[in-house]
Tab-separated table of C-alpha atoms in Angstrom:
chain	number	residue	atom	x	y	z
A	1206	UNK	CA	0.000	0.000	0.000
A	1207	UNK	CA	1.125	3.692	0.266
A	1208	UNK	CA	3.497	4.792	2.474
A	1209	UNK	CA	3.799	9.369	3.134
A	1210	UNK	CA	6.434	10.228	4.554
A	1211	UNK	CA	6.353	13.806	6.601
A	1212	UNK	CA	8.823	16.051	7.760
A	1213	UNK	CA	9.866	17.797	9.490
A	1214	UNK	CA	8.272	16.760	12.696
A	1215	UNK	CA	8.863	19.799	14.283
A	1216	UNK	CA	9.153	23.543	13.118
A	1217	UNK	CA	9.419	27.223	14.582
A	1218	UNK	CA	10.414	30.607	12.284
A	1219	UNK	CA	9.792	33.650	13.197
A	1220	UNK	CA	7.037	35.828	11.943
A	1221	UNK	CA	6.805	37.040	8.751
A	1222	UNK	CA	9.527	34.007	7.490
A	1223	UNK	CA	8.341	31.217	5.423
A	1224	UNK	CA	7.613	27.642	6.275
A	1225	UNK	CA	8.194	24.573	4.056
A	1226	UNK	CA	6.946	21.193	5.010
A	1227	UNK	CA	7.902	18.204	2.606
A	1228	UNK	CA	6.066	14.432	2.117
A	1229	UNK	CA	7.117	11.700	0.020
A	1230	UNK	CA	4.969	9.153	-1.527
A	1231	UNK	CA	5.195	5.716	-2.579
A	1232	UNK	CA	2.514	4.454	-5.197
A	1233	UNK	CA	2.801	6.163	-8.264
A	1234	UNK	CA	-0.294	5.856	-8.985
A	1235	UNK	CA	-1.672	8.246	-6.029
A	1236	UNK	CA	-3.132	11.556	-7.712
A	1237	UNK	CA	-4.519	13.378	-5.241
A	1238	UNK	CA	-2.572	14.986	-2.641
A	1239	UNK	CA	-4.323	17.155	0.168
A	1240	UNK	CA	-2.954	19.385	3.022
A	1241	UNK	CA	-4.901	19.332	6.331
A	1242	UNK	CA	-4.725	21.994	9.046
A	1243	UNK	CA	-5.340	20.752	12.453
A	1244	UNK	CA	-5.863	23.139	15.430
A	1245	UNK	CA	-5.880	22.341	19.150
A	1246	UNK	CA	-8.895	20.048	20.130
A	1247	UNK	CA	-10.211	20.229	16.070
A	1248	UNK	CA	-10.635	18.156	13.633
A	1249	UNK	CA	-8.280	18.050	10.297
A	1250	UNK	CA	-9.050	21.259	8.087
A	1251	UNK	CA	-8.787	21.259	4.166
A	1252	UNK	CA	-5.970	24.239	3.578
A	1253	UNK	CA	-4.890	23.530	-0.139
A	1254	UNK	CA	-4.749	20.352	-2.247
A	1255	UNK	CA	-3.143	19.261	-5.648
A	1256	UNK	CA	-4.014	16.505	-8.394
A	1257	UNK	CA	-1.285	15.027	-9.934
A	1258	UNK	CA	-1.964	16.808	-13.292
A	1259	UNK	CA	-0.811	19.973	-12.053
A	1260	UNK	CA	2.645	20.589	-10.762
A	1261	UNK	CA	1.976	24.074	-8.655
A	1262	UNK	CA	-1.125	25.710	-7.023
A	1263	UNK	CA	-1.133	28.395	-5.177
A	1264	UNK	CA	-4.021	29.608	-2.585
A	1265	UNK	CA	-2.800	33.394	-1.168
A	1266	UNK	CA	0.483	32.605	1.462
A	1267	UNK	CA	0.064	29.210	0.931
A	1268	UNK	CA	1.125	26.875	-1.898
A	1269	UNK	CA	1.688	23.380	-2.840
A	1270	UNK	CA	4.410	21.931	-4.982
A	1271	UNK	CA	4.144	18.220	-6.487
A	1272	UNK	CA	7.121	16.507	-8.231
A	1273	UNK	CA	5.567	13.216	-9.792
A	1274	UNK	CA	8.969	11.371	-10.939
A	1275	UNK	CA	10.612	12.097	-7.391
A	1276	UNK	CA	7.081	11.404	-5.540
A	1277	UNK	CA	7.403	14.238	-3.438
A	1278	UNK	CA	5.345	17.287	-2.213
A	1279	UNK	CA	5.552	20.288	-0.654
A	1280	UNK	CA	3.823	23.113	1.643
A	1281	UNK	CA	4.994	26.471	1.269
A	1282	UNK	CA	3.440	29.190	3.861
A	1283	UNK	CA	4.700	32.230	2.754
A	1284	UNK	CA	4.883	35.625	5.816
A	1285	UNK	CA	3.703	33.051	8.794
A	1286	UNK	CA	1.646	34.894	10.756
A	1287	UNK	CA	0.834	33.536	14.631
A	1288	UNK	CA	-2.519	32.131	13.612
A	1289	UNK	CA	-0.548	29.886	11.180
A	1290	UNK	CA	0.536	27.836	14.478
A	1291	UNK	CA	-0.878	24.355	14.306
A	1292	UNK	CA	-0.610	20.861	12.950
A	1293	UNK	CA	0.047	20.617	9.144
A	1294	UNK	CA	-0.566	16.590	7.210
A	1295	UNK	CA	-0.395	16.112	4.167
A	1296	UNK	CA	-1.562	13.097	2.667
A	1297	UNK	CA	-1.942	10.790	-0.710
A	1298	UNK	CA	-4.973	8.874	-2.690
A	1299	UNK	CA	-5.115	7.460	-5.500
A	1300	UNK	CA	-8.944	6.844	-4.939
A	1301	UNK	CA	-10.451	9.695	-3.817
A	1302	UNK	CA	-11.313	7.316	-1.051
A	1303	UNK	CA	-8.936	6.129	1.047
A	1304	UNK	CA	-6.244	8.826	2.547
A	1305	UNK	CA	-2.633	7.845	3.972
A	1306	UNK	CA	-1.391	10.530	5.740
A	1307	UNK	CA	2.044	11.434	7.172
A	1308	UNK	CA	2.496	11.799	10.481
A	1309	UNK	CA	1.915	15.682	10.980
A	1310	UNK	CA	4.314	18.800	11.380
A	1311	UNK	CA	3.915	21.019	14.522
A	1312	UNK	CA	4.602	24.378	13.494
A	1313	UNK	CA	5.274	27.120	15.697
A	1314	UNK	CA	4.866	30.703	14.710
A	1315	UNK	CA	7.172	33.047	17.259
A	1316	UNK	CA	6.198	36.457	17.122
B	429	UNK	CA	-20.326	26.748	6.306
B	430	UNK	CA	-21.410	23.171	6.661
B	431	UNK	CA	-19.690	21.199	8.865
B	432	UNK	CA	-19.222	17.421	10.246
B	433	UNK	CA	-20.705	17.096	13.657
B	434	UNK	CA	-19.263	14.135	16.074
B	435	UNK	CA	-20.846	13.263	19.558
B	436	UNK	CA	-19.599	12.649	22.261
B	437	UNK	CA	-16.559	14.817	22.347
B	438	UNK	CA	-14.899	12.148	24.781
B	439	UNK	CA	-15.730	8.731	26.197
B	440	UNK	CA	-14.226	6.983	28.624
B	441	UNK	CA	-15.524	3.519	28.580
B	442	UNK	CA	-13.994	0.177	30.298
B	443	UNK	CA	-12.298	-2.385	29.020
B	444	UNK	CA	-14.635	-5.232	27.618
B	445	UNK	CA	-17.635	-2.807	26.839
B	446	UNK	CA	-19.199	-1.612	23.771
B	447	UNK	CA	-19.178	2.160	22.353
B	448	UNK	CA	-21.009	3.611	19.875
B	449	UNK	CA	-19.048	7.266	18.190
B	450	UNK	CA	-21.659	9.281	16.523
B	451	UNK	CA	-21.745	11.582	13.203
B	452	UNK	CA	-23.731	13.891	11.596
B	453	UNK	CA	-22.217	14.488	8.030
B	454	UNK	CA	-22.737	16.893	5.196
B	455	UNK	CA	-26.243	17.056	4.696
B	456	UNK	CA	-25.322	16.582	0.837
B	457	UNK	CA	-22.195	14.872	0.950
B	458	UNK	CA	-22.446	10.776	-0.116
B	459	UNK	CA	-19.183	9.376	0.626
B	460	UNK	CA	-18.334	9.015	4.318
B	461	UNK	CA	-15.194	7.675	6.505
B	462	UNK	CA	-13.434	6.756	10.237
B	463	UNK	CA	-10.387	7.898	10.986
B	464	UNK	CA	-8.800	7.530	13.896
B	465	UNK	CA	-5.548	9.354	15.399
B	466	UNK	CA	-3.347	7.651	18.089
B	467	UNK	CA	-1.768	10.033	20.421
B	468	UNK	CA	1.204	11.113	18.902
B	469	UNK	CA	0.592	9.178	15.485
B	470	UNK	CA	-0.326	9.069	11.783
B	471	UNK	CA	-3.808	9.536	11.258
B	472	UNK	CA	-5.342	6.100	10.241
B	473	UNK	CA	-8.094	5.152	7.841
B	474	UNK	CA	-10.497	2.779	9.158
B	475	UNK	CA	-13.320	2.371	6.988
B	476	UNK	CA	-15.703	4.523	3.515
B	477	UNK	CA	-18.986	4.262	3.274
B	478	UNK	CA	-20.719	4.632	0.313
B	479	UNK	CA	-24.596	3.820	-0.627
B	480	UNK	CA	-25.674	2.100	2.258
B	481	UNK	CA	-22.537	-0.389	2.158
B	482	UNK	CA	-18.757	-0.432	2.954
B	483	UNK	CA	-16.629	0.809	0.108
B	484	UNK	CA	-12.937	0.422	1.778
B	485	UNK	CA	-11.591	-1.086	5.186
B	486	UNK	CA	-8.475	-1.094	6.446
B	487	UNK	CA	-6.874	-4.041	8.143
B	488	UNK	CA	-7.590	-2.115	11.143
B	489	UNK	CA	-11.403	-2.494	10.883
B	490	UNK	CA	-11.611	-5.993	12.408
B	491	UNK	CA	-14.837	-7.762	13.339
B	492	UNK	CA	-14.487	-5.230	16.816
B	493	UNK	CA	-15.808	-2.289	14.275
B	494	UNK	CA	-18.967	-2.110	12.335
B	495	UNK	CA	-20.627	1.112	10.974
B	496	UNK	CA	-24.318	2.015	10.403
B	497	UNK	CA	-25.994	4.630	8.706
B	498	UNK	CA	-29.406	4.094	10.880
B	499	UNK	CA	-31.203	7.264	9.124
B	500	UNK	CA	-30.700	9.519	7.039
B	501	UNK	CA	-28.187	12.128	8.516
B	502	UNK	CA	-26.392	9.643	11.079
B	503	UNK	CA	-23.158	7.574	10.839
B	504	UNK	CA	-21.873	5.942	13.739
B	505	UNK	CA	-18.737	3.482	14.633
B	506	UNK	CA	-19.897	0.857	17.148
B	507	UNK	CA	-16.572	-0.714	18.840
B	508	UNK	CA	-17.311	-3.963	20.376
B	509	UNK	CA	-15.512	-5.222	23.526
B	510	UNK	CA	-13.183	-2.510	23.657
B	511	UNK	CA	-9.483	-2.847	24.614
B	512	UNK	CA	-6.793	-0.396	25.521
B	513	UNK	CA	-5.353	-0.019	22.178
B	514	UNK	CA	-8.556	1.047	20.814
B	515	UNK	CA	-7.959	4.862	23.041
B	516	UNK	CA	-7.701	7.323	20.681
B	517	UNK	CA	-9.185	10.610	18.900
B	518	UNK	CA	-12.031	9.384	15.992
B	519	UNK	CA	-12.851	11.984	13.235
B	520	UNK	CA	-15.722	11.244	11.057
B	521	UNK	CA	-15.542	12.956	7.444
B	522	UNK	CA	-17.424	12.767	4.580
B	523	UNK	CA	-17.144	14.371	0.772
B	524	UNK	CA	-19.324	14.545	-2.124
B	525	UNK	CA	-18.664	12.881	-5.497
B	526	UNK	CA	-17.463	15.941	-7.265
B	527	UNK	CA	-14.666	16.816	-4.540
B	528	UNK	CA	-11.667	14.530	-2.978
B	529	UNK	CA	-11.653	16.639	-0.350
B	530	UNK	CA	-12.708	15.716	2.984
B	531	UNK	CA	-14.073	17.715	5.531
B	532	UNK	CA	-13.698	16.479	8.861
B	533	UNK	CA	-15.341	16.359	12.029
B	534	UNK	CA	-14.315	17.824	15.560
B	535	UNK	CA	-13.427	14.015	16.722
B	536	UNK	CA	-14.352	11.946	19.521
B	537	UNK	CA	-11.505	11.094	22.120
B	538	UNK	CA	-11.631	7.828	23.277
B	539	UNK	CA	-10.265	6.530	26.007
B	540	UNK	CA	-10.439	2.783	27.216
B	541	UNK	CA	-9.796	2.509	30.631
């Protein structure tokens, strides 16, 4: 099955700096590639998402880059603001159905 | 904006008993799922739904889980003779046919005592 991998695990930058989170996928034949927000005692939020027929999309500070011969991804939050604190997954399907996710990146905002 | 609504919030239930995790999805969404988050760990897939039948399981969905949609806006996990392993945060989702996208629910914190 797939396997995403996520990191980093951990990351703080300073207000105003960027933020880049990375995932790696297995099956080549996933094509749909979601980032999820997740907030203190919330459930996973929708930010930005990519199908594999698209190699850039961009949503305001945020964007998502997809490289489909080296199976990886990436989250770009562009001037991090304090609100931007929170749990970031990203995740893979090739179904539409069933998600594998990587295991989440804390991100830490310092003002 | 619509959203996925899970009851309770947390249950704390012993060892050996049965629970039963509640949703309210989408009111037009068709297509909906369990998740569940260990402390600490990757958010799993446990089980789609789709048209009044089970679409995808995971090898985690043993014969402990089932799922029901008893009416028409309800979706609920029943966990039979819970263990400790099974403590963890469950998030309900659903999407419609025209969008991957999930949208998720608040989750239900379970924890086996």
């Amino acid at each position: 099955g797939e396997n995403v991998e996520q990191h980093p695990s951990t990351l703080s930058v300073q207000e105003g700096d960027s933020a880049v989170i990375k995932c790696t996928y297995s099956d080549s034949a996933s094509n749909y590639f979601p980032w999820y927000k997740q907030e203190l005692g919330k459930g996973p939020q929708l930010i930005i998402d990519i199908r594999s027929n698209v190699g850039e999309k961009k949503d305001q500070r945020i964007a998502v880059t997809l490289n489909k011969t080296a199976k990886h991804f990436s989250l770009h939050i562009t001037e991090t603001q304090p609100e931007d604190s929170a749990v970031y997954f990203c995740a893979a399907s090739n179904t539409g159905n069933q998600f594998y996710f990587g295991t989440g990146t804390s991100l830490t905002v310092i003002p | 904006e619509p959203e996925v609504t899970q009851t309770p919030s947390h249950q704390v239930t012993q060892m050996g008993q049965e629970v039963i995790l509640r949703c309210v999805p989408i009111s037009n969404h068709l297509y909906f799922y369990w998740y569940r988050q260990i402390l600490g760990q990757k958010v799993e897939f446990l089980v789609s739904f789709y048209n009044n039948e089970i679409s995808e399981k995971s090898e985690i969905f043993d014969d402990q889980f089932s799922v029901e949609r008893p009416d028409g806006s309800n979706f609920t996990l029943k966990i039979r003779s819970t263990k400790l392993e099974d403590s963890a945060m469950y998030f309900c989702a659903s999407s419609d046919p025209a969008n991957y996208g999930y949208t998720f629910g608040s989750g239900t914190r379970l924890t086996v005592v």
